[in-house]
Amino acid sequence: MHFSVIFRVLGVLLMIFSLTLLPPIGFSVWYDDGHHYAFLTAFLITICTGLAIWLPVHKARHDLQTRDGFLITALFWSVLGLFGSLPFYISEELNASFTDALFESISGLTTTGATVFTGLDFLPKSILYYRQQLQWLGGIGIIVIAVAILPMLGIGGMQLYRAETPGPVKDNKLTPRITETAKALFFMYLGLTVLCALAYRFAGMTEFDAVGHAFSTVAIGGFSTHDASIGYFNSPLIMGICTFFMFFAGINFALHFVGWRARSLRHYFTDPEFRFYAGWVLVGMVITVLYLYGTGTYGFFDSLMHGSFEFVSVLTTTGFGTADFSSWPTFLPFMLFLFAFMGGCGGSTAGGMKVMRVMLICKQGYREIKRLIHPSAIFPIKVGKKTVPNRVIEAVWSFFAVFIISVMVMFLALLATGLDFITAFSAVGACITNLGPGMGDVAAHYGNINDPAKWILCFAMLLGRLEVFTLLVLFSPMFWRR
């Protein structure tokens, strides 16, 4: 591994990240909330640390190899999550412990949306803006890494997107052509954010709320500037706009790129993953709406609005709320929660195991049934017209197994810290899928759980965001051998 280049990249990342601490200073001055000192101090600490890391190795030049890519990807969220916590920790009004500050920062950057803060309606505007900005920055980081980098690292099933990645890239090295991919993805992401903000403003939000909620909607983050989340606005139009943009942001951004370049929607409906995703969204919405109406929880219109909104919010792992879905009748809360494990499409800002992997697991299961009937027959697995190599299927099953084992281990660890069964299960599920809100004591916020549980959940958020293997591979002794 080329540690000199890795540190050079890390130093540059920190210096760039320090610039994102400047806009909240402007908001603090504009709204006169007196919190500019927290962001100014964090800015100085971050840029000086980045400069100190970068200067000794700034002349280092090597092509980055696959192992370098794994380490940089893991450092991207863990180190930036650490420095991103500084404003929360420094702020005297928040009075946040280091654990709470780090939890909030990692939750924001990983677009999980699990918060330890309450009384959001009364927090300084600069802090509220910063939380939303963290999610937006994490969202574009997720897209670039998922579409441009993870396919080359061979992360279970993600290599299927190598063919769709805009611009040619080599399989064994991270090349400068990734900058072209990243640039195209960034402008699409920015354009979608602007459209979402304009739609929110047109629907009645203030400029501040429109921008803040557009940041977290397109990033599929779920942070809000109000304790009541989207329910604060009590507007069917805003709920409808939010539902559309959550669904749209849950689609593979490589498809958005092709659509923008071809000026056509046709390729969406020919893409197998999109059809699988849209089909389950439709089925889940119908079940949720009809069950809410049939049990008398709401009238038909409210069942349609709340049921559709909450299902899309949970499946895409956004985590916005207009109602407490955990209090809905019988099986419904668990059904919605389990859909979060599937999440959105690969190459999107959504969390979960990703639709492509779930689709391949279903196809593999069906193939095994056919093999029982015809043991000697050969049944290739296809995605559209493309035959999926057995190596990809193996990687998908390995990912699924490690994902479930990770959930079980962290679930038991949370029980050991003293959390009850429902809270522990939903907390680890909500964090590893980057959903955010759970059930039990974490239905509204995570402020009341103990510190050891928060540290476990920080690891769960990073594990889910980094596609499990990208983080776990760093714990392998083989990874560090020459």
XYZ file of C-alpha atoms in Angstrom:
482
model
C 0.000 0.000 0.000
C 1.087 3.557 -0.692
C 0.583 5.217 2.684
C 2.154 8.463 1.520
C -0.495 8.856 -1.189
C -3.257 7.770 1.201
C -2.203 10.459 3.692
C -1.963 13.010 0.893
C -5.537 12.221 -0.144
C -6.681 12.293 3.488
C -5.047 15.674 4.038
C -6.719 17.088 0.927
C -10.064 15.634 2.027
C -9.798 17.331 5.414
C -8.844 20.680 3.877
C -11.772 20.468 1.453
C -14.096 19.401 4.265
C -12.982 22.387 6.351
C -14.455 24.670 3.654
C -17.899 23.163 4.311
C -17.734 24.684 7.807
C -17.801 28.189 6.320
C -21.467 28.314 5.097
C -22.821 27.666 8.633
C -20.765 30.669 9.806
C -22.640 32.762 7.243
C -25.982 31.403 8.510
C -24.944 32.152 12.096
C -24.117 35.761 11.209
C -27.264 36.181 9.077
C -29.597 34.874 11.785
C -27.462 36.301 14.599
C -27.633 33.074 16.608
C -24.195 33.545 18.192
C -22.830 30.160 17.128
C -20.230 31.286 14.608
C -17.481 30.573 17.174
C -18.189 26.801 17.111
C -17.831 26.569 13.343
C -14.860 28.939 13.172
C -12.992 26.905 15.790
C -13.865 23.642 14.018
C -12.736 25.166 10.691
C -9.320 26.136 12.086
C -8.771 22.741 13.742
C -9.785 20.833 10.594
C -7.798 22.852 8.044
C -4.674 22.913 10.229
C -4.852 19.140 10.772
C -5.370 18.548 7.047
C -2.436 20.805 6.214
C -0.224 19.046 8.770
C -1.059 15.650 7.225
C -0.689 16.857 3.628
C 2.526 18.888 3.757
C 5.028 16.058 4.505
C 3.678 13.886 1.657
C 2.354 16.452 -0.836
C 4.896 15.395 -3.491
C 4.016 11.679 -3.291
C 2.767 10.305 -6.623
C 1.618 6.706 -7.171
C -1.292 4.999 -8.892
C -3.804 3.933 -6.256
C -4.332 0.184 -6.041
C -7.448 -1.680 -4.910
C -6.303 -1.964 -1.291
C -5.612 1.770 -1.208
C -9.175 2.302 -2.411
C -10.601 0.251 0.461
C -8.647 2.223 3.062
C -9.459 5.642 1.572
C -13.144 4.735 1.323
C -13.250 3.701 4.996
C -11.294 6.769 6.103
C -13.615 9.029 4.118
C -16.475 8.508 6.569
C -14.684 7.653 9.797
C -12.236 10.594 9.767
C -14.688 13.123 8.337
C -17.273 11.877 10.847
C -14.795 12.622 13.643
C -14.010 16.155 12.459
C -17.627 16.763 11.520
C -18.555 16.293 15.176
C -16.482 19.297 16.301
C -19.217 21.984 15.931
C -21.671 19.855 17.927
C -19.093 19.233 20.660
C -17.850 22.842 20.828
C -21.328 24.410 20.881
C -22.159 25.511 24.438
C -25.911 25.548 23.835
C -26.046 21.929 22.651
C -23.881 20.820 25.593
C -23.325 17.539 23.741
C -20.967 14.876 25.004
C -18.240 13.622 22.651
C -20.247 10.428 22.102
C -23.415 12.327 21.180
C -21.520 14.740 18.916
C -19.814 11.873 17.079
C -23.074 9.908 16.797
C -24.872 12.893 15.250
C -22.020 13.576 12.828
C -21.684 9.983 11.623
C -25.466 9.702 11.384
C -25.492 12.783 9.173
C -22.602 11.837 6.899
C -23.832 8.266 6.443
C -27.334 9.688 5.744
C -28.773 7.519 8.516
C -30.810 10.295 10.095
C -30.770 8.873 13.637
C -30.549 11.863 15.969
C -29.719 12.341 19.636
C -30.987 15.929 19.684
C -34.471 17.075 20.633
C -36.077 20.507 20.588
C -34.983 21.034 16.990
C -37.495 23.870 16.513
C -35.526 25.937 19.043
C -31.951 25.117 18.006
C -29.774 27.788 16.329
C -30.310 28.047 12.565
C -26.616 27.490 11.860
C -26.662 24.144 13.706
C -29.844 23.080 11.905
C -28.355 24.005 8.532
C -25.115 22.175 9.320
C -26.971 18.947 10.123
C -28.765 19.085 6.772
C -25.538 19.933 4.926
C -23.767 16.932 6.461
C -26.355 14.634 4.931
C -26.155 16.297 1.541
C -22.364 15.952 1.438
C -22.608 12.328 2.575
C -25.135 11.640 -0.175
C -22.918 12.777 -3.036
C -19.992 10.910 -1.471
C -22.081 7.745 -1.420
C -23.058 8.087 -5.082
C -19.516 8.695 -6.329
C -18.100 5.800 -4.304
C -20.964 3.415 -5.153
C -21.017 4.118 -8.890
C -17.375 4.937 -9.596
C -15.280 3.102 -6.994
C -17.062 0.086 -5.444
C -17.598 -1.650 -8.821
C -13.814 -1.849 -9.226
C -13.365 -3.172 -5.699
C -15.711 -6.079 -6.461
C -18.131 -5.469 -3.586
C -20.752 -8.227 -3.779
C -22.813 -7.565 -6.869
C -21.827 -3.929 -7.320
C -19.463 -4.849 -10.148
C -22.585 -5.264 -12.283
C -22.539 -1.489 -12.622
C -19.096 -1.394 -14.209
C -20.651 -1.458 -17.674
C -23.068 1.369 -16.866
C -20.492 3.624 -15.189
C -20.182 6.806 -17.289
C -16.731 6.969 -18.811
C -14.253 4.068 -19.113
C -12.354 3.006 -16.018
C -9.711 0.344 -15.459
C -10.583 -2.652 -13.327
C -7.434 -2.743 -11.192
C -6.674 0.913 -10.475
C -8.511 4.030 -9.420
C -7.794 6.308 -12.365
C -8.213 10.041 -13.059
C -11.207 9.199 -15.291
C -13.192 8.837 -12.059
C -13.070 12.633 -11.811
C -15.162 12.822 -15.001
C -17.677 10.379 -13.556
C -17.779 12.251 -10.263
C -18.295 15.577 -12.017
C -21.272 14.293 -14.024
C -22.827 12.692 -10.939
C -22.317 15.846 -8.871
C -24.122 18.072 -11.353
C -27.041 15.647 -11.565
C -27.183 15.501 -7.776
C -27.027 19.294 -7.514
C -29.711 19.732 -10.186
C -32.039 17.296 -8.423
C -31.482 19.149 -5.127
C -32.329 22.504 -6.706
C -35.524 21.089 -8.265
C -36.547 19.583 -4.918
C -35.914 22.855 -3.060
C -37.936 24.852 -5.604
C -40.803 22.363 -5.345
C -40.793 22.608 -1.533
C -40.718 26.417 -1.699
C -43.612 26.437 -4.158
C -45.548 24.121 -1.810
C -45.264 26.569 1.083
C -42.020 25.904 2.951
C -39.805 28.835 3.938
C -36.548 29.243 2.004
C -34.581 27.846 4.952
C -36.784 24.769 5.368
C -36.990 24.196 1.602
C -33.206 24.105 1.189
C -32.656 22.074 4.358
C -35.247 19.441 3.508
C -34.112 19.271 -0.135
C -30.621 18.443 1.163
C -31.873 15.554 3.289
C -34.500 14.334 0.794
C -32.150 13.918 -2.170
C -29.479 12.455 0.133
C -32.151 10.092 1.562
C -31.020 11.222 4.984
C -34.092 12.051 7.029
C -32.781 14.880 9.215
C -35.349 17.642 9.609
C -35.337 21.155 11.038
C -38.400 20.282 13.147
C -39.086 17.596 15.761
C -42.268 16.615 13.893
C -40.285 16.104 10.659
C -42.413 16.467 7.492
C -45.521 16.159 9.668
C -44.765 19.671 10.963
C -46.013 21.192 7.703
C -49.327 19.282 7.696
C -49.462 19.558 3.896
C -50.516 16.772 1.494
C -48.723 18.637 -1.327
C -45.403 18.664 0.561
C -45.882 14.983 1.429
C -46.485 14.183 -2.242
C -43.406 16.121 -3.383
C -41.284 14.438 -0.715
C -42.564 10.971 -1.664
C -41.694 11.538 -5.337
C -38.160 12.788 -4.661
C -37.458 10.016 -2.118
C -38.520 7.428 -4.698
C -36.496 9.137 -7.436
C -33.360 9.430 -5.271
C -33.625 5.705 -4.507
C -32.945 4.874 -8.178
C -29.432 4.106 -9.445
C -27.842 7.438 -10.443
C -26.182 5.737 -13.403
C -29.718 5.368 -14.815
C -30.355 9.070 -14.212
C -27.147 9.823 -16.109
C -28.226 7.720 -19.083
C -31.681 9.305 -19.004
C -30.242 12.811 -18.927
C -27.847 12.022 -21.778
C -30.483 10.276 -23.925
C -33.304 12.690 -22.997
C -35.551 9.644 -22.565
C -37.385 7.731 -19.827
C -37.548 4.476 -21.782
C -34.395 2.954 -20.301
C -35.851 3.152 -16.775
C -38.605 0.697 -17.694
C -36.212 -1.674 -19.442
C -33.903 -1.836 -16.421
C -34.600 -5.024 -14.371
C -33.537 -3.514 -11.054
C -35.792 -0.472 -11.491
C -38.771 -2.682 -12.376
C -38.131 -4.840 -9.270
C -37.803 -1.707 -7.114
C -40.884 0.034 -8.518
C -42.916 -3.181 -8.308
C -42.222 -3.673 -4.604
C -42.882 0.002 -3.885
C -46.297 -0.353 -5.521
C -47.126 -3.632 -3.738
C -45.978 -2.327 -0.355
C -47.908 0.923 -0.697
C -51.117 -0.924 -1.607
C -50.811 -3.281 1.389
C -50.026 -0.428 3.782
C -52.811 1.867 2.571
C -55.488 -0.840 2.503
C -54.525 -2.188 5.932
C -54.560 1.260 7.544
C -57.971 1.948 6.025
C -59.325 -1.530 6.754
C -58.366 -1.359 10.441
C -59.892 2.105 10.822
C -56.549 3.704 11.708
C -57.261 6.561 9.290
C -59.895 7.536 6.736
C -59.169 6.611 3.130
C -57.436 9.881 2.127
C -55.256 9.934 5.251
C -54.476 6.233 4.789
C -53.410 6.960 1.216
C -51.223 9.938 2.157
C -49.629 8.619 5.374
C -49.375 5.017 4.183
C -47.718 5.898 0.867
C -45.394 8.437 2.435
C -44.234 6.266 5.333
C -43.732 3.180 3.171
C -41.545 5.012 0.633
C -39.708 6.797 3.442
C -38.877 3.529 5.205
C -38.125 1.413 2.118
C -35.744 4.023 0.703
C -34.243 4.351 4.226
C -34.927 8.094 4.302
C -36.603 8.111 7.699
C -38.830 11.169 7.343
C -42.073 10.935 9.283
C -45.601 12.285 9.212
C -46.856 9.683 11.687
C -45.351 7.220 14.167
C -45.367 4.056 12.036
C -44.135 2.032 15.018
C -47.569 2.480 16.639
C -49.512 1.209 13.617
C -51.568 -1.974 14.106
C -50.353 -5.591 14.198
C -47.751 -6.605 11.587
C -47.509 -3.284 9.714
C -44.570 -1.678 11.605
C -42.469 -4.836 11.199
C -43.360 -5.176 7.514
C -42.228 -1.621 6.824
C -39.098 -2.106 8.915
C -38.116 -5.292 7.061
C -38.490 -3.527 3.713
C -35.732 -1.152 4.866
C -33.352 -4.123 4.762
C -33.850 -4.213 0.996
C -33.454 -0.451 0.644
C -33.063 1.341 -2.674
C -31.169 0.575 -5.859
C -27.414 0.202 -6.044
C -25.668 3.426 -7.017
C -28.284 5.534 -5.218
C -28.170 7.432 -1.947
C -30.406 4.811 -0.282
C -29.187 2.359 2.327
C -30.071 -1.295 2.946
C -28.707 -4.348 1.165
C -29.755 -2.818 -2.188
C -32.444 -3.983 -4.601
C -29.991 -5.616 -7.011
C -28.662 -7.978 -4.356
C -32.147 -8.909 -3.129
C -33.244 -9.543 -6.713
C -30.236 -11.805 -7.349
C -30.886 -13.723 -4.101
C -34.489 -14.313 -5.217
C -33.332 -15.498 -8.644
C -30.763 -17.810 -7.065
C -33.396 -19.251 -4.732
C -35.724 -19.923 -7.648
C -32.841 -21.537 -9.576
C -32.206 -23.939 -6.683
C -35.884 -24.997 -6.752
C -35.605 -25.743 -10.478
C -32.383 -27.680 -9.872
C -34.197 -29.937 -7.404
C -36.624 -30.835 -10.170
C -33.985 -31.093 -12.935
C -30.642 -31.882 -11.220
C -28.661 -32.148 -14.478
C -30.006 -29.012 -16.129
C -28.081 -25.753 -16.376
C -30.051 -22.651 -15.421
C -28.122 -19.409 -15.908
C -29.164 -16.391 -13.841
C -29.842 -13.361 -15.999
C -30.404 -9.699 -15.277
C -32.214 -8.548 -18.359
C -30.300 -10.144 -21.242
C -27.039 -10.269 -19.313
C -25.915 -13.538 -17.721
C -24.629 -13.004 -14.211
C -21.313 -14.804 -13.485
C -21.330 -17.311 -10.638
C -18.593 -15.258 -8.946
C -21.046 -12.375 -8.584
C -23.718 -14.676 -7.139
C -21.184 -16.008 -4.629
C -20.246 -12.457 -3.649
C -23.906 -11.537 -3.176
C -24.554 -14.549 -0.941
C -21.380 -13.814 1.020
C -22.528 -10.218 1.499
C -25.963 -11.371 2.649
C -24.489 -13.863 5.132
C -22.018 -11.382 6.614
C -24.702 -8.672 6.747
C -27.101 -10.892 8.726
C -24.341 -12.191 11.024
C -23.280 -8.577 11.705
C -26.869 -7.694 12.626
C -27.072 -10.672 15.007
C -23.756 -9.911 16.723
C -24.543 -6.221 17.219
C -28.098 -7.054 18.326
C -26.710 -9.287 21.082
C -24.172 -6.599 22.006
C -26.975 -4.027 22.359
C -28.960 -6.414 24.555
C -25.839 -6.754 26.707
C -25.795 -2.971 27.237
C -29.268 -3.165 28.767
C -31.580 -2.259 25.873
C -34.861 -4.150 25.574
C -35.506 -6.616 22.731
C -37.566 -4.332 20.433
C -35.275 -1.327 20.932
C -32.093 -3.358 20.365
C -33.371 -5.124 17.237
C -34.828 -2.027 15.637
C -31.850 0.173 16.548
C -29.255 -2.084 14.943
C -31.526 -2.669 11.935
C -32.236 1.033 11.512
C -28.554 1.950 11.759
C -27.020 -0.752 9.572
C -29.620 -0.047 6.867
C -29.122 3.722 7.392
C -32.850 4.132 8.010
C -32.624 6.183 11.212
C -35.856 5.927 13.240
C -36.554 2.578 14.821
C -39.082 1.233 17.315
C -39.300 1.142 21.086
C -37.046 3.689 22.806
C -35.520 4.818 19.484
C -38.750 5.528 17.635
C -38.362 9.311 18.040
C -34.676 9.805 18.877
C -31.589 8.041 20.259
C -30.830 10.515 23.038
C -31.993 8.276 25.890
C -29.963 5.143 25.179
C -26.603 4.502 26.887
C -23.204 5.519 25.471
C -21.858 1.985 24.787
C -24.971 1.326 22.666
C -24.333 4.553 20.730
C -20.761 3.481 19.931
C -22.005 0.116 18.665
C -24.573 1.898 16.516
C -21.913 4.279 15.135
C -20.058 1.188 13.928
C -23.317 -0.198 12.514
C -23.939 3.014 10.533
C -20.445 2.914 9.044
C -20.735 -0.820 8.346
C -23.984 -0.370 6.448
C -22.847 2.696 4.554
C -19.562 1.063 3.489
C -21.271 -2.068 2.146
C -19.996 -4.226 5.063
C -16.959 -5.756 3.334
C -15.282 -2.407 2.677
C -14.975 -1.890 6.429
C -14.559 -5.485 7.613
C -11.702 -6.140 5.170
C -9.594 -3.688 7.198
C -9.764 -6.097 10.160
C -8.179 -8.902 8.127
C -4.435 -9.476 8.761
C -4.076 -10.454 5.082
C -5.125 -6.944 4.058
C -2.054 -5.430 5.739
C 0.510 -7.934 4.419
C 2.670 -6.969 1.497
